[in-house]
mmCIF file of C-alpha atoms and ligand atoms in Angstrom:
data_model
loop_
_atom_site.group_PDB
_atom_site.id
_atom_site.type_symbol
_atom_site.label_atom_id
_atom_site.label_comp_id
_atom_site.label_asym_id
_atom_site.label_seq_id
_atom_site.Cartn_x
_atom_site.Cartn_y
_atom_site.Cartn_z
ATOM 1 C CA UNK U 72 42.793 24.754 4.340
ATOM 2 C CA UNK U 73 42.367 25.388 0.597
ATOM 3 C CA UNK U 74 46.048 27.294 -0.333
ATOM 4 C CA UNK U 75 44.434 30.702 -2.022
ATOM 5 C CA UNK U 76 48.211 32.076 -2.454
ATOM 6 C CA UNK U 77 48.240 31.394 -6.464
ATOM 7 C CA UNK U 78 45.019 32.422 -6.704
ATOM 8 C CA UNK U 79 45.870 35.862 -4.801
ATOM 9 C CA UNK U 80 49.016 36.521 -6.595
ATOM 10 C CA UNK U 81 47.473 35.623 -10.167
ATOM 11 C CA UNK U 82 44.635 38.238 -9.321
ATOM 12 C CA UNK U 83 47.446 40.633 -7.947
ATOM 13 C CA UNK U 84 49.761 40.355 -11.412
ATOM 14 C CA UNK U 85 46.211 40.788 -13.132
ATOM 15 C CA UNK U 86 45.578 44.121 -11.334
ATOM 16 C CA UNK U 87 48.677 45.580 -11.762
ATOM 17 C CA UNK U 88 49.018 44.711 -15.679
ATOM 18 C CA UNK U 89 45.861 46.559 -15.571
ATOM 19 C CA UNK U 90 47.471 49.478 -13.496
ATOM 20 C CA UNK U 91 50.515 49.366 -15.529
ATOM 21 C CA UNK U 92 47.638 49.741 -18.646
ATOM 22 C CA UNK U 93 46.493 52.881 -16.745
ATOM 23 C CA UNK U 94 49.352 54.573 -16.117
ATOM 24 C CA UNK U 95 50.550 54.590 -19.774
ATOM 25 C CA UNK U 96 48.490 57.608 -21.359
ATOM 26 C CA UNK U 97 47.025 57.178 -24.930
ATOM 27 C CA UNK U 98 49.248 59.188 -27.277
ATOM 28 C CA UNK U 99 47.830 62.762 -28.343
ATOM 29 C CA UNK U 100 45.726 63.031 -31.735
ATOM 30 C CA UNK U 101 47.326 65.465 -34.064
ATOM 31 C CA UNK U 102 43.846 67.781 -33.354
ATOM 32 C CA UNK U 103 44.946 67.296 -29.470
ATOM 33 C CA UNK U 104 48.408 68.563 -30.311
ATOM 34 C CA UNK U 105 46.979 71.797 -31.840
ATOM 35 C CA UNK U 106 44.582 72.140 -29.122
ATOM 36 C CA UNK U 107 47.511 71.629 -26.186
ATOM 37 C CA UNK U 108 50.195 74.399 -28.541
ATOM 38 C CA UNK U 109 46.507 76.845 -28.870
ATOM 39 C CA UNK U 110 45.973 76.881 -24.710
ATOM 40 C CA UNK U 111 49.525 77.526 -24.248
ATOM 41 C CA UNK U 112 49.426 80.575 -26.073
ATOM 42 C CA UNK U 113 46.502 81.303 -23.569
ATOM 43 C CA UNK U 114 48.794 80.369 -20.835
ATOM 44 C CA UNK U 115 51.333 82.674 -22.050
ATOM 45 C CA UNK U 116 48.686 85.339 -22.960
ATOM 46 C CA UNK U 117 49.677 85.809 -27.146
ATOM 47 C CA UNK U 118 47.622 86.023 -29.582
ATOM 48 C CA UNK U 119 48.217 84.426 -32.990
ATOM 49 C CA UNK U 120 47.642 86.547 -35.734
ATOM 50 C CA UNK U 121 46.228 84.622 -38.796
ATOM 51 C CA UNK U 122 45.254 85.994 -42.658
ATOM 52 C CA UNK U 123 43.479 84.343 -45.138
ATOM 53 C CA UNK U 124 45.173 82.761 -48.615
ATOM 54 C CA UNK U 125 48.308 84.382 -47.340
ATOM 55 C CA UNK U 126 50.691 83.079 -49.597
ATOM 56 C CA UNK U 127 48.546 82.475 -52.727
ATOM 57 C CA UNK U 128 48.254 86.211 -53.816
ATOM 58 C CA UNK U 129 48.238 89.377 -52.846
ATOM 59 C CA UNK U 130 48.075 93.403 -53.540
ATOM 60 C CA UNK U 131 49.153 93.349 -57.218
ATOM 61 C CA UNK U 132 50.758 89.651 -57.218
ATOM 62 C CA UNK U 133 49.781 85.926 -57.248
ATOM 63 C CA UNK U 134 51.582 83.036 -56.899
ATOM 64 C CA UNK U 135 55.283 84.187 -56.319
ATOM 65 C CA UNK U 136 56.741 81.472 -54.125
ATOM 66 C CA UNK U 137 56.808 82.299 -50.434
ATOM 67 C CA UNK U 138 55.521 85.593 -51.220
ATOM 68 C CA UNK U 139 52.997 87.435 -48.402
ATOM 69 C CA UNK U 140 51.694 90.762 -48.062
ATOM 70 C CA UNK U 141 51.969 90.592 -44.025
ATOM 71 C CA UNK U 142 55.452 89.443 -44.306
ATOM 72 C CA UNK U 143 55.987 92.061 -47.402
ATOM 73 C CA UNK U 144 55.056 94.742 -44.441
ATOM 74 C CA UNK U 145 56.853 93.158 -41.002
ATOM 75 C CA UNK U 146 59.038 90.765 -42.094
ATOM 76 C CA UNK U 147 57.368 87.515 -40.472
ATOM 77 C CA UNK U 148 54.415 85.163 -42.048
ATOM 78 C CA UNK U 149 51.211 85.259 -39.923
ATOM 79 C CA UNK U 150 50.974 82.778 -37.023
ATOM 80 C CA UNK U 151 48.018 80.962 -38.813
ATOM 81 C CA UNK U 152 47.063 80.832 -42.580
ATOM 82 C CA UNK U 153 43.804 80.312 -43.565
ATOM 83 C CA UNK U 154 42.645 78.559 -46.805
ATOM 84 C CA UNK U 155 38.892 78.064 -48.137
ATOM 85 C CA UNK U 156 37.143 74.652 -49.114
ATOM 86 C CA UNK U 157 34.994 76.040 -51.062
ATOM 87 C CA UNK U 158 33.964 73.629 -54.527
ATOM 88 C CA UNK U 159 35.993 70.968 -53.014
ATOM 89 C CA UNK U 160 32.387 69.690 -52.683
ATOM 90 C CA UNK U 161 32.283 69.709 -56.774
ATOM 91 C CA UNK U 162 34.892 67.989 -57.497
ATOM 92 C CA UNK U 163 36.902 71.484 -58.450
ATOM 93 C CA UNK U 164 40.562 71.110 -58.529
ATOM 94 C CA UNK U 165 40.391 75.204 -57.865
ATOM 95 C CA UNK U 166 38.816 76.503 -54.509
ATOM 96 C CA UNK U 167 35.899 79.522 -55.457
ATOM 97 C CA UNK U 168 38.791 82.059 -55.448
ATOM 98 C CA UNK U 169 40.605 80.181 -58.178
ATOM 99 C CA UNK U 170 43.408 78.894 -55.567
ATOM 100 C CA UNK U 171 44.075 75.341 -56.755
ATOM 101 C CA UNK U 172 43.746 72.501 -53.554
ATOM 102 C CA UNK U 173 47.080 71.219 -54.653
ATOM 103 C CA UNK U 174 48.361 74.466 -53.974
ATOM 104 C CA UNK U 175 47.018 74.678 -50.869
ATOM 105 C CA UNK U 176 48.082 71.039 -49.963
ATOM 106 C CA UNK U 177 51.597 72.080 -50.074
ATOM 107 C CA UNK U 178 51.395 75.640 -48.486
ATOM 108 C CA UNK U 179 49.780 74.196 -45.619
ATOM 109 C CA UNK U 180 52.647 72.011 -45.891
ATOM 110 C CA UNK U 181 55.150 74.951 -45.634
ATOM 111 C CA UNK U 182 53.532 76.515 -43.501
ATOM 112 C CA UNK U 183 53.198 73.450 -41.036
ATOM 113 C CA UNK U 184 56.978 72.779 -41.664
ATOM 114 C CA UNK U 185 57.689 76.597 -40.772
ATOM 115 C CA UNK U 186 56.376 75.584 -37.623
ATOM 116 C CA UNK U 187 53.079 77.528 -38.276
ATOM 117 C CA UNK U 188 49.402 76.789 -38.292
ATOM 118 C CA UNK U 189 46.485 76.054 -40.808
ATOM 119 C CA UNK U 190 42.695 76.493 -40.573
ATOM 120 C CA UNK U 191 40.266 76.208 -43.019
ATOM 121 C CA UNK U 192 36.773 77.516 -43.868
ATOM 122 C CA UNK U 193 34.280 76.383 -46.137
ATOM 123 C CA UNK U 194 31.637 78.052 -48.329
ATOM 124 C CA UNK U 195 30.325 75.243 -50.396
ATOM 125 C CA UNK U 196 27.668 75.802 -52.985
ATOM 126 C CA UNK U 197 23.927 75.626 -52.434
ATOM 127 C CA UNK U 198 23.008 72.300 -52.614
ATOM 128 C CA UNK U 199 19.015 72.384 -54.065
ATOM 129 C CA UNK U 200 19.542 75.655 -56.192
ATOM 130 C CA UNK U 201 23.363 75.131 -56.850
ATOM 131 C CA UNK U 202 23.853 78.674 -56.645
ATOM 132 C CA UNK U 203 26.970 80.018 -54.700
ATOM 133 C CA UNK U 204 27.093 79.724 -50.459
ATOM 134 C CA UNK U 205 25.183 83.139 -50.606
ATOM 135 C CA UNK U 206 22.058 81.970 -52.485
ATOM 136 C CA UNK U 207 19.383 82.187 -49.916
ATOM 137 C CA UNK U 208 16.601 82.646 -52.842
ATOM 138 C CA UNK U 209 15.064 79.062 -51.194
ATOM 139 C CA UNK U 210 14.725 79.366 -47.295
ATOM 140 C CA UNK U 211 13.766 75.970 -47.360
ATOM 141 C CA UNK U 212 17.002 74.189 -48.425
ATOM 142 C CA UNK U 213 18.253 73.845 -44.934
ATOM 143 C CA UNK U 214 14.932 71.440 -44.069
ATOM 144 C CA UNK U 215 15.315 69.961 -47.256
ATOM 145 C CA UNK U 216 18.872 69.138 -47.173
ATOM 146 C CA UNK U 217 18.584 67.560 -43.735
ATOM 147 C CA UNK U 218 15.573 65.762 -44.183
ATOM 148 C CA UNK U 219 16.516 61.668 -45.415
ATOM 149 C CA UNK U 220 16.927 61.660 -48.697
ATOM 150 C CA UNK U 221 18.878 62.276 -52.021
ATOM 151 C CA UNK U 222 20.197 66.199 -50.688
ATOM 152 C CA UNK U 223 21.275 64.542 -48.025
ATOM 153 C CA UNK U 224 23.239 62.135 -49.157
ATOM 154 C CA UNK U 225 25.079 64.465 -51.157
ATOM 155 C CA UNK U 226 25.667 66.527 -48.166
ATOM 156 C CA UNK U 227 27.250 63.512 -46.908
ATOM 157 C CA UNK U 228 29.374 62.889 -50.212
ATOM 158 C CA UNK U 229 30.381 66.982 -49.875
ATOM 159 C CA UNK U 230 31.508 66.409 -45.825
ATOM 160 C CA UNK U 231 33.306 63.621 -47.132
ATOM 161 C CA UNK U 232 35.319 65.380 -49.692
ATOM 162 C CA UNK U 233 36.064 68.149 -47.386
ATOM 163 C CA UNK U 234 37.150 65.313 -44.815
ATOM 164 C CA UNK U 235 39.544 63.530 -47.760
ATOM 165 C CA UNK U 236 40.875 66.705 -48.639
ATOM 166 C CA UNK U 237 41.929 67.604 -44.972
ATOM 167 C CA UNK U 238 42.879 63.908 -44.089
ATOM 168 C CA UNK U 239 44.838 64.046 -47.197
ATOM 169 C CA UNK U 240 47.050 67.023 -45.586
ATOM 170 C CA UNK U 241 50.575 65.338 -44.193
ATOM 171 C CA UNK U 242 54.176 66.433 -43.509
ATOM 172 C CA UNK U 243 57.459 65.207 -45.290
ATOM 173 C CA UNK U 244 56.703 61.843 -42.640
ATOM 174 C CA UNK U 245 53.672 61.045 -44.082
ATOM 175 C CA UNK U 246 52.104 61.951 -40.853
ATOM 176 C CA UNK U 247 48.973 63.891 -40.789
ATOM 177 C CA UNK U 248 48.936 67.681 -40.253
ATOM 178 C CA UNK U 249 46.850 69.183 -37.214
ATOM 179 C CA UNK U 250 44.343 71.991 -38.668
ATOM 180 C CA UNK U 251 41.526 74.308 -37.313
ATOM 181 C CA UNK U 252 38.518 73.313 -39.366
ATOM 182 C CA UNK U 253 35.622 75.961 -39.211
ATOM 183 C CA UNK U 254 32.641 75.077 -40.509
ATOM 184 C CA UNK U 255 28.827 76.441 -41.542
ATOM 185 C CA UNK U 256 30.609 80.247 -40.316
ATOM 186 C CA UNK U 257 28.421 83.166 -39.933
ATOM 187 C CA UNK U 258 25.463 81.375 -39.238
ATOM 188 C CA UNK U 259 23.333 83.991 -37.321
ATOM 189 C CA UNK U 260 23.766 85.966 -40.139
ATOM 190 C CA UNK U 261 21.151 85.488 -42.888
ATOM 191 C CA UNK U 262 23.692 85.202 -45.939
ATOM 192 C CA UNK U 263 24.472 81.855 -46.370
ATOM 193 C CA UNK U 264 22.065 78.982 -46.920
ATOM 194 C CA UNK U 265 23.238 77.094 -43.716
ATOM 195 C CA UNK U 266 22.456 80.910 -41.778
ATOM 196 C CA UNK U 267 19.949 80.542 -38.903
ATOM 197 C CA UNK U 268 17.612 82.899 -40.223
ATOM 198 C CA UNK U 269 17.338 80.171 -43.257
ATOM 199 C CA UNK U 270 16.666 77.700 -41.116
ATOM 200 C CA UNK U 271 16.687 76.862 -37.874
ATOM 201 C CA UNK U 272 19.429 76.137 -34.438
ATOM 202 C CA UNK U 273 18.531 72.244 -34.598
ATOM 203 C CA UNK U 274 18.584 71.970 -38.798
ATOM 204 C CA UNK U 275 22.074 73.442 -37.746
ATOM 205 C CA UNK U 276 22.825 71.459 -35.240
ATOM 206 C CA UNK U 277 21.772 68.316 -37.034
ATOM 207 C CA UNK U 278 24.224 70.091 -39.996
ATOM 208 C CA UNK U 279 27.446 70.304 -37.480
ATOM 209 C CA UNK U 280 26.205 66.634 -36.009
ATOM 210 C CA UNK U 281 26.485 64.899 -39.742
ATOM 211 C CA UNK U 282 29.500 66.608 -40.231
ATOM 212 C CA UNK U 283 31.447 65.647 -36.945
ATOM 213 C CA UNK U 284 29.966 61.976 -38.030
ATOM 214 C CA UNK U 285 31.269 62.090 -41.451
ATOM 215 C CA UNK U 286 34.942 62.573 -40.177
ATOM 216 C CA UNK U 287 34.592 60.476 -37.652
ATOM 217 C CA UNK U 288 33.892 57.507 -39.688
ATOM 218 C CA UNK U 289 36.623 58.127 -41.941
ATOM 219 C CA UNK U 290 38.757 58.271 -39.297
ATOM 220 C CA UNK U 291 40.378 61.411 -39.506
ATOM 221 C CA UNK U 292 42.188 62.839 -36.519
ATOM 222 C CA UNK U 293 43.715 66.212 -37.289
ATOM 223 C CA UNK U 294 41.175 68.517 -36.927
ATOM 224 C CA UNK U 295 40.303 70.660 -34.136
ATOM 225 C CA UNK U 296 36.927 72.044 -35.000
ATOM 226 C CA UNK U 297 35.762 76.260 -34.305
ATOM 227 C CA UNK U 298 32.051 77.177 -34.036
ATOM 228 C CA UNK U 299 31.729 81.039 -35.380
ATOM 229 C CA UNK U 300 28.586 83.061 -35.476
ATOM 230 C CA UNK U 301 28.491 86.582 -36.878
ATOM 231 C CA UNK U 302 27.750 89.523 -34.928
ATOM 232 C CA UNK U 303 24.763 89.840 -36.687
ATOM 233 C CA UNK U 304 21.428 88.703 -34.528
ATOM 234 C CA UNK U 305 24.047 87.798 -31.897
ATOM 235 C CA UNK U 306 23.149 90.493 -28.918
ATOM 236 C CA UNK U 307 22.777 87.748 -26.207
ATOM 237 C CA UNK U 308 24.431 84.851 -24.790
ATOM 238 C CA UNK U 309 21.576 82.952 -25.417
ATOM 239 C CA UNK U 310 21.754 83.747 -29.583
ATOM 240 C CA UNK U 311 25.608 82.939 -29.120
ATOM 241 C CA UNK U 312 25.107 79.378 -27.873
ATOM 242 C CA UNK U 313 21.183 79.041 -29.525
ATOM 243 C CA UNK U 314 23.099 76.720 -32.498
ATOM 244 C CA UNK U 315 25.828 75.358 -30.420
ATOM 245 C CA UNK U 316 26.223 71.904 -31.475
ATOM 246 C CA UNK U 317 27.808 70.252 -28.083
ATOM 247 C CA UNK U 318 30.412 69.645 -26.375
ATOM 248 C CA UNK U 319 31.608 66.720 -28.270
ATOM 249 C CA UNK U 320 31.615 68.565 -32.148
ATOM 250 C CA UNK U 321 33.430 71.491 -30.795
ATOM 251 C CA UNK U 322 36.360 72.957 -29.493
ATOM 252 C CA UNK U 323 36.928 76.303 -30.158
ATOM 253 C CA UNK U 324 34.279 79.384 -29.362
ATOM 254 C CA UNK U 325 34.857 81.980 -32.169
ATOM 255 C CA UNK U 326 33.502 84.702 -33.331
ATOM 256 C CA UNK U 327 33.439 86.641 -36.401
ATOM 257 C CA UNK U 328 33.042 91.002 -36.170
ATOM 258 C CA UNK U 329 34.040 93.147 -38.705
ATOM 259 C CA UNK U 330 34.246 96.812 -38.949
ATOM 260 C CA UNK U 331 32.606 99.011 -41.001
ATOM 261 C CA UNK U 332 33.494 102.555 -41.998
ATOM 262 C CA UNK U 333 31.736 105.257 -39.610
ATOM 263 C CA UNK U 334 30.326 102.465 -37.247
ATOM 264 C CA UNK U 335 33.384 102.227 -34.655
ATOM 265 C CA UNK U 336 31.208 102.713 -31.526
ATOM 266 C CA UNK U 337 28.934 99.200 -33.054
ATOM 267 C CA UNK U 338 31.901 97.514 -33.891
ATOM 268 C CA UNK U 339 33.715 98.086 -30.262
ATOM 269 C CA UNK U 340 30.230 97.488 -29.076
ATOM 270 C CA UNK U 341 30.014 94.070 -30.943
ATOM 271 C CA UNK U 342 33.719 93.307 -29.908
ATOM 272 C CA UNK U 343 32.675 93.372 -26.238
ATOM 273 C CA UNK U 344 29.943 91.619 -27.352
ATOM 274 C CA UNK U 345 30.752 88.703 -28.891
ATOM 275 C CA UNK U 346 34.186 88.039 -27.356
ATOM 276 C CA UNK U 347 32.658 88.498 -23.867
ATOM 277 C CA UNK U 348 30.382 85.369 -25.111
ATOM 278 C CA UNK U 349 33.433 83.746 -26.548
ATOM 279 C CA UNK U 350 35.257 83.463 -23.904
ATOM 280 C CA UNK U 351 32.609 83.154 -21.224
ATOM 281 C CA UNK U 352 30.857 79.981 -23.283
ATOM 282 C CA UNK U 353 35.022 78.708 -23.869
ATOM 283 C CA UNK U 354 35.488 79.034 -19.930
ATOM 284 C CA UNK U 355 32.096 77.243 -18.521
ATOM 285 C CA UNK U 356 32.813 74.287 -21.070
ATOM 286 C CA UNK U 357 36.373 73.853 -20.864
ATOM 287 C CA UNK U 358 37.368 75.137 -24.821
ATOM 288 C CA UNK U 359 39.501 77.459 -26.280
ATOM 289 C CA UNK U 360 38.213 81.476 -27.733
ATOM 290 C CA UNK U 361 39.532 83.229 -30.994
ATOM 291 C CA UNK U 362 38.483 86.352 -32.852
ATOM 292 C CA UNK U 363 37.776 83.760 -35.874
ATOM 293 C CA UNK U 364 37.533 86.397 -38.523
ATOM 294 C CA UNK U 365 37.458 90.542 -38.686
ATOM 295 C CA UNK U 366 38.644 93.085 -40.774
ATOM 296 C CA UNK U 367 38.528 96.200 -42.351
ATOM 297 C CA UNK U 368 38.236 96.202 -45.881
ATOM 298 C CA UNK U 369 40.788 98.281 -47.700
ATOM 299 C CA UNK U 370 42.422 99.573 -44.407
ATOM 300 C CA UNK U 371 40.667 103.086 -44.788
ATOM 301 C CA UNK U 372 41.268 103.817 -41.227
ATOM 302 C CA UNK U 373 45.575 104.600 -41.084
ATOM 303 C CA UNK U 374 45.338 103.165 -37.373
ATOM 304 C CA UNK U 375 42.694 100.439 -37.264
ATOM 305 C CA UNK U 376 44.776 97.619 -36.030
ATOM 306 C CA UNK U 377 46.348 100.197 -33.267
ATOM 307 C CA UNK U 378 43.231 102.202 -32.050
ATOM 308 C CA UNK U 379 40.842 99.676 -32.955
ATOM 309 C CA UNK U 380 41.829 95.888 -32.926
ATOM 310 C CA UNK U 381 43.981 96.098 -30.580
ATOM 311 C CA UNK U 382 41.996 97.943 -27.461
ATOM 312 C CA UNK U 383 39.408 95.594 -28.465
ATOM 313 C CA UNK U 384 41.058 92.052 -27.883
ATOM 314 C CA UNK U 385 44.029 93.311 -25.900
ATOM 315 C CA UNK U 386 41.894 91.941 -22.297
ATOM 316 C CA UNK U 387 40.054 89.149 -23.716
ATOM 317 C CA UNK U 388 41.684 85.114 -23.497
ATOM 318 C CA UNK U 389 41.686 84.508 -27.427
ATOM 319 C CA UNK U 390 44.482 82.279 -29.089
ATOM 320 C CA UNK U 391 43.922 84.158 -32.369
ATOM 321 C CA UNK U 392 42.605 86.577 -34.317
ATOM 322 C CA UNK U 393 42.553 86.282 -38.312
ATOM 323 C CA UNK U 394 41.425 88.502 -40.916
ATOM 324 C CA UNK U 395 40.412 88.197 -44.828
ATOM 325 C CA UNK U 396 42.108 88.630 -47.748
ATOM 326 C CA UNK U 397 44.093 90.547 -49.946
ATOM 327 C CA UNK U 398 42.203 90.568 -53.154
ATOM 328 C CA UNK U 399 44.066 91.179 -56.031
ATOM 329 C CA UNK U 400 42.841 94.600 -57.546
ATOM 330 C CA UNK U 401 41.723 93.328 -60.927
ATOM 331 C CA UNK U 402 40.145 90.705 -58.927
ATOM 332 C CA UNK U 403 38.146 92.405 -56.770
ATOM 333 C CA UNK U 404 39.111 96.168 -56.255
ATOM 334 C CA UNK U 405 39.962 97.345 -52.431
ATOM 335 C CA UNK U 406 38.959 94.225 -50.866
ATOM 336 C CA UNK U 407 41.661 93.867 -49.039
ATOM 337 C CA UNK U 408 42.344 93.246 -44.742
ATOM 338 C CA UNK U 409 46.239 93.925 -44.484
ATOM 339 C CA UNK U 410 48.267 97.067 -45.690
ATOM 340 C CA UNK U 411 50.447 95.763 -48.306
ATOM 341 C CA UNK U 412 53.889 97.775 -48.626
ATOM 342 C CA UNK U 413 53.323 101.263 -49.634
ATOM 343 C CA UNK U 414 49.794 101.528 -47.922
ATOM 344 C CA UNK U 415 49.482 104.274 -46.020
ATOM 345 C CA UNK U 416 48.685 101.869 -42.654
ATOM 346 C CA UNK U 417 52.200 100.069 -43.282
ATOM 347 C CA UNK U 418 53.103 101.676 -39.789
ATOM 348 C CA UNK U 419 50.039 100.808 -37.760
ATOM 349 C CA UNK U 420 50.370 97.190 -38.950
ATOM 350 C CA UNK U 421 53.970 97.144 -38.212
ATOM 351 C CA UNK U 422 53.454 98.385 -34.820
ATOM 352 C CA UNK U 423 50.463 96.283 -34.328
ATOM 353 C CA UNK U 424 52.830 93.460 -35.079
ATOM 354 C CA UNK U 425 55.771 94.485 -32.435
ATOM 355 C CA UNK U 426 52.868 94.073 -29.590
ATOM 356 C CA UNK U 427 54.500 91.425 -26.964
ATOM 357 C CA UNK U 428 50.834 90.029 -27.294
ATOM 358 C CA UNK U 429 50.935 89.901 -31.438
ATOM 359 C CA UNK U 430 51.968 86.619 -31.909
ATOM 360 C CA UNK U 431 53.471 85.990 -35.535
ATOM 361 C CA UNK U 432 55.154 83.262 -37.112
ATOM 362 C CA UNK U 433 58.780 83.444 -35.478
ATOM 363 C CA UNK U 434 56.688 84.258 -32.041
ATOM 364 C CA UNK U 435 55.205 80.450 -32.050
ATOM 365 C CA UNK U 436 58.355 78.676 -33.725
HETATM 366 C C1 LIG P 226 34.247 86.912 -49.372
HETATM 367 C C2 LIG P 226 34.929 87.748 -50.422
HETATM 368 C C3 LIG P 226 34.713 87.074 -51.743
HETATM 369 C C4 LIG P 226 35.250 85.655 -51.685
HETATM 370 C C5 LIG P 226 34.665 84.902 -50.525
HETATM 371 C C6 LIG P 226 35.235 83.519 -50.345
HETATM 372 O O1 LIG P 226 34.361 87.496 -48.119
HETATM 373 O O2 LIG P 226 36.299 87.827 -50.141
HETATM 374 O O3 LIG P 226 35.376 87.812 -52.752
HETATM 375 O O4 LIG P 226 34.969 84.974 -52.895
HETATM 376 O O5 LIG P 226 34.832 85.632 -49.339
HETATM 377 O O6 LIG P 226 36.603 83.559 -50.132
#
C-alpha cells in the first residue's frame, strides 16, 4: 500500500497555515477606526456635537490660537470640527471663506491630537460656468460634466485634489488622520450645480461613483464618507434614498434641516422627517445616522437648542449633530449658529451642552 501519511500531514500543515491566515484579522483602516469610535457613541447613546471652522474665527475674532466661540460659552471644544474644501479644486491656498488649507491641516491636527474629530465638506466651483457652487444659471452642467470628456477630466483632477489634500492630513507619527468626508451636500435642494433638480439621481450617482474611484486609486484610507440631502424635495423615503449611491461609497446617512424663523412646526416636521429616513435607511443597510448640518442663523430664538434641537434628536440613533458657522460680523453680519459669550442664548447653549446625551470634546476623550 502506497504510504499517504506525508502526503496527509503536508495537506494538514497546509490547512492550518491557512487557518492560522484566517484567524489573524486584517488591521482596521483609519476610516474603520472612526466608523468603530462613531457606533460606540450609538452604543452608548451620545451625540457628538460638531461646528463648522470652529477654531478659525469667530463673533468679533479670527485666528487667535485655540480660540472657539463654543468653548468661549461652555468651556469644552465641540466633539467634531468641520472645515470646507471649497477652491481646493483651484489650486487656492485659501478655502472660499478665506481659511488657508495649511491652517486647516494643522487644526485638524489639534483637534485629532485633542482626541477630537474632523469632517469636511466641499462646495467647489462650477465647473462649465466657473461661477461659485451656487451657480445653477446652466442646468445642464451636471450632464455635461459627467459625460467623457474634457469637464470630466477636470472633475477628476478636482476629486483628486480634494483626495491629496485629505490624504495629506497626518498626526505627529506621520500616520494618517481618520475624517468624515461629505460630499455633493444638499443635493435635493436646487442650489448647487451638483442639486438633483439640476440634474438627475444617476448624473449624481455617477458623481459620488467617480469620486469614491478617485480616492480609491490613490489609495487613501482615512475617510469615512456621509451622504446628506436637504430637507428640501425630501418628503419621502423614496426622495431620501432616490440619489443614494450604494452601499459600497457610503457610510453614514445624514441629513441636513435647518430652522427658519416663524416655521418651527416645518422644521420639527422636517426633523421627524428626515431623521426618521436617516436612521431607518442607516438601520436596513448596516451604517451609521447624523444630523449632518442645522442651525439657526443668529440664534434669534433664546432657547432653540433647548426647546427645539434638542426634543427633536433627543429619540433618534444619530452620532452627531453639527451646525454652521460663526461669521465674523464685518464678514457677513448675523450669520452665525452658536451664541458667542454675551449672546443672549449663552444659557440655552450651556444647558444644551450639560445634556448626558451632548457629547463635547472632553465627553469623547
Ligand atoms: C454658506 C454661508 C456662506 C459661506 C458658505 C461656505 O452657508 O455660510 O457665507 O461662504 O456657506 O462656507
Amino acid at each position: 500500500m502506497k504510504n499517504y501519511l506525508p502526503i496527509a500531514l503536508a495537506a494538514l500543515a497546509l490547512a492550518s497555515c491557512g487557518k492560522k491566515q484566517q484567524a489573524e484579522p486584517e488591521p482596521l483602516t483609519p476610516a474603520q477606526t472612526l466608523i468603530e469610535r462613531l457606533q460606540g457613541f450609538q452604543d452608548k447613546g451620545i451625540i457628538a456635537f460638531g461646528h463648522h471652522d470652529d477654531t478659525a474665527y469667530g463673533y468679533r475674532w479670527a485666528y487667535v490660537a485655540d480660540s472657539s466661540d463654543v468653548k468661549n460659552v461652555t468651556g469644552d471644544y465641540p466633539a467634531i470640527m468641520n472645515w470646507d474644501l471649497g477652491l481646493i479644486e483651484w489650486n487656492c491656498a485659501k478655502e472660499l471663506d478665506s481659511v488657508p488649507f495649511d491652517f486647516i491641516r494643522q487644526e485638524a491636527a489639534k483637534q485629532h491630537a485633542r482626541g477630537g474629530i474632523n469632517s469636511f465638506s466641499w462646495h467647489p466651483r462650477n465647473p462649465v460656468t466657473k461661477g461659485d457652487s451656487w451657480d445653477v444659471s446652466d442646468t445642464t452642467v451636471m450632464a455635461q460634466v459627467m459625460a467623457p470628456g474634457a469637464l470630466n477630466d477636470t472633475l477628476n483632477v478636482w476629486i483628486g485634489r480634494a483626495a491629496d489634500f485629505i490624504g495629506s492630513l497626518k498626526d505627529a507619527d506621520g500616520n494618517p488622520i481618520p475624517v468624515i468626508f461629505r460630499p455633493w451636500h444638499e443635493q435635493t435642494g436646487q442650489w448647487f450645480w451638483w442639486g438633483l433638480p439640476n440634474g438627475s439621481p444617476e448624473l449624481y450617482k455617477d458623481l459620488w461613483k467617480q469620486t469614491r474611484q478617485v480616492f480609491d486609486e490613490k489609495g487613501i484610507n482615512n475617510v469615512v464618507w456621509a451622504f446628506s440631502p436637504d430637507k428640501s424635495n425630501c418628503e419621502t423615503m423614496e426622495q431620501y434614498m432616490a440619489s443614494y449611491p450604494g452601499d459600497e461609497y457610503v457610510d453614514i446617512m445624514g441629513a441636513d434641516v435647518y430652522h427658519f424663523p416663524g416655521q418651527d412646526e416645518y422644521f420639527n416636521t422636517c426633523m421627524k422627517n428626515m431623521l426618521t429616513f436617516a436612521t431607518t435607511a442607516a438601520k436596513e443597510h448596516g451604517k451609521l445616522a447624523a444630523l449632518t448640518e442645522t442651525g439657526s442663523e443668529a440664534c434669534t430664538l433664546p432657547n432653540w437648542y433647548m426647546d427645539l434641537l434638542y426634543p427633536a434628536i433627543k429619540d433618534y440613533p444619530i452620532v452627531y449633530v453639527s451646525v454652521w458657522r460663526n461669521a465674523m460680523p464685518e464678514m457677513k453680519e448675523n450669520h452665525f449658529y452658536t451664541p458667542y459669550k454675551g449672546h443672549p442664548s449663552e444659557p440655552d447653549f450651556i444647558n444644551f451642552y450639560k445634556l448626558p446625551k451632548t457629547a463635547f470634546l472632553h465627553d469623547i476623550q
